[in-house]
Amino acid sequence: MRPAPEPFTELDARRLGPVRRYFARHPVVMDWVIVAIFVVPGVLYSLFAEQPHGSSPWSLVFFLLGGALLYWRRRRPVTVALGLTALGVLAIAVTGDTAGFEVAAMFAVYAVAASRPSRIAWPVLAIVVLALSAATLLWYDVITTADGEVLRQSVEPGRATVDRIVGILVTTVLCLIALAIGTNVRARRQHVSDLVERANSIARDRDQQAQLAAAAERTRIAREMHDVVAHSLTVMVALADGAKASGAKNPELAGHALDELTATGRAALADMRRVLGVLREPGGEQTVPLAPAHETPELEEIVERFRTAGLPVRLVRSGPQPTPGPALRQTAHRIVQESLTNVLRYAPLSPMVLVEVSRRAEPGADWLELRVVNQAGRRPGEGASADERGLPPSVAEQHPPGVPVGTGRGIIGMRERAAVYGGTVSAGPSGTGWEVRASLRLDLDPGRETGGRDDGRERS
């Protein structure tokens, strides 16, 4: 059995360099890199830079808390963005400085835009920018350095200054850039994901088609085996019984029956080898030699074989005779063969068996009509020739009403064969016996030849 294909992943579809591929396969490493980008400079600034009002411990706390929140940006992007915004507002209010939270806000907005639709990303962006801008406008102090000393110039809260306006613009621009990049990344990921899903869907469909084809092939093999075994064994049993019955009285007839029995057995064996030959494992050792396609016997040969087995079969062709292709001809012959096999099996004493082949043309369709009908035979002393099921009394005794006669696979197989050519098969009692009718559309046969012969001949 062929192993299932490995699923096609997004990494297979993306053209990444070694560094990007590494981070794509190990996203936690990228989480720590982003945390380090925010925390390390902030911690160094808090520990070594001179700040007014002894605000260094608070700055350190805010940086560490911000780094902890940033680590979860992929898993809870909206929550992290809102949490960092609140922490940034608090940091500006306490320390008088943005403390690098505009960078943290940029990473948070990117995470939201890259993982959430625009209807969520834009409101989050508005909240982040408005909150940090308001805090900057209200509490950001202007810090300048002169002669190596750190000075703090208090400005009236809410008053616009160049530094405050620049801080607001920096926060806004960084967040807008992050939103644009994140939205583009999300759209690209969605496109790649759609391509991946389509590729996997095509692979699944291909495997399903292969499984369906294998199932159809198994069904075909089972149908062929049924036709070969049922037909050949039934004929062989009838020939053996005939040879046994006529052995003493007519040795020549018995010898002819045995010759026909041998020929039927060999033909059945060849058919079975042909059918089972398709079961070779692909790439495995060839156990059955390749041969040309099996030649379907003509209807006359089929009828003659059953006539030799003891059935009084008559073949009648009426109207212009079509010349179907090999496949449709095999279908028609298999239907006739299965019908005659059932007659030989369930009504071997039938006094009359008729096989009719005709052609029916109608607007938009050209039909090949088959009809196999038999009269239910009876042994000396038996009453009615057939019951309501079309069975002779001797067979009806073995199959009381309600007990199925046979497996039904033969009729199912005939209907499946006919359905390939848009046809139908009906089978049932005819009052005096059993009748099978089949219709096959000749215009659906790509291998047929146009025209036909009008012989109207009867063969008996």
PDB file of N, CA and C in Angstrom, residues 20-21 55 90 95 228-229 235 248 255 277 283 374 408 423:
ATOM      1  N   ARG A  20      15.555  33.424   8.724  1.00  0.00           N
ATOM      2  CA  ARG A  20      14.098  33.541   8.853  1.00  0.00           C
ATOM      3  C   ARG A  20      13.453  32.168   9.015  1.00  0.00           C
ATOM      4  N   ARG A  21      13.984  31.183   8.326  1.00  0.00           N
ATOM      5  CA  ARG A  21      13.423  29.841   8.485  1.00  0.00           C
ATOM      6  C   ARG A  21      13.639  29.334   9.914  1.00  0.00           C
ATOM      7  N   SER A  55      13.903  58.602  39.982  1.00  0.00           N
ATOM      8  CA  SER A  55      12.902  57.755  39.334  1.00  0.00           C
ATOM      9  C   SER A  55      13.488  56.476  38.765  1.00  0.00           C
ATOM     10  N   LEU A  90       1.014  54.730  32.726  1.00  0.00           N
ATOM     11  CA  LEU A  90       1.455  54.810  34.116  1.00  0.00           C
ATOM     12  C   LEU A  90       2.926  55.205  34.202  1.00  0.00           C
ATOM     13  N   THR A  95       7.221  58.663  35.837  1.00  0.00           N
ATOM     14  CA  THR A  95       8.621  59.032  35.573  1.00  0.00           C
ATOM     15  C   THR A  95       8.763  60.280  34.722  1.00  0.00           C
ATOM     16  N   VAL A 228     -17.369 -15.579 -14.898  1.00  0.00           N
ATOM     17  CA  VAL A 228     -16.559 -16.714 -15.351  1.00  0.00           C
ATOM     18  C   VAL A 228     -16.917 -17.976 -14.588  1.00  0.00           C
ATOM     19  N   VAL A 229     -16.916 -17.880 -13.253  1.00  0.00           N
ATOM     20  CA  VAL A 229     -17.144 -19.073 -12.433  1.00  0.00           C
ATOM     21  C   VAL A 229     -18.569 -19.582 -12.588  1.00  0.00           C
ATOM     22  N   VAL A 235     -22.121 -24.681 -16.860  1.00  0.00           N
ATOM     23  CA  VAL A 235     -22.043 -25.431 -18.117  1.00  0.00           C
ATOM     24  C   VAL A 235     -21.291 -26.736 -17.913  1.00  0.00           C
ATOM     25  N   ALA A 248     -23.356 -44.876 -21.483  1.00  0.00           N
ATOM     26  CA  ALA A 248     -23.578 -46.271 -21.871  1.00  0.00           C
ATOM     27  C   ALA A 248     -24.339 -46.379 -23.186  1.00  0.00           C
ATOM     28  N   GLY A 255     -18.549 -38.708 -25.443  1.00  0.00           N
ATOM     29  CA  GLY A 255     -17.211 -38.209 -25.733  1.00  0.00           C
ATOM     30  C   GLY A 255     -17.224 -36.762 -26.190  1.00  0.00           C
ATOM     31  N   GLY A 277      -4.764 -11.570 -13.284  1.00  0.00           N
ATOM     32  CA  GLY A 277      -3.469 -11.008 -13.653  1.00  0.00           C
ATOM     33  C   GLY A 277      -3.332  -9.543 -13.299  1.00  0.00           C
ATOM     34  N   GLY A 283       5.221  -2.781  -9.611  1.00  0.00           N
ATOM     35  CA  GLY A 283       6.660  -2.884  -9.399  1.00  0.00           C
ATOM     36  C   GLY A 283       7.108  -4.234  -8.909  1.00  0.00           C
ATOM     37  N   ASN A 374     -37.446 -17.766 -21.382  1.00  0.00           N
ATOM     38  CA  ASN A 374     -37.533 -19.235 -21.375  1.00  0.00           C
ATOM     39  C   ASN A 374     -38.860 -19.665 -20.774  1.00  0.00           C
ATOM     40  N   GLY A 408     -28.433 -13.023  -6.258  1.00  0.00           N
ATOM     41  CA  GLY A 408     -28.796 -11.749  -6.867  1.00  0.00           C
ATOM     42  C   GLY A 408     -27.630 -10.993  -7.461  1.00  0.00           C
ATOM     43  N   GLY A 423     -27.902   2.267 -20.057  1.00  0.00           N
ATOM     44  CA  GLY A 423     -28.954   1.287 -20.281  1.00  0.00           C
ATOM     45  C   GLY A 423     -29.591   0.784 -19.009  1.00  0.00           C
TER      46      GLY A 423
END
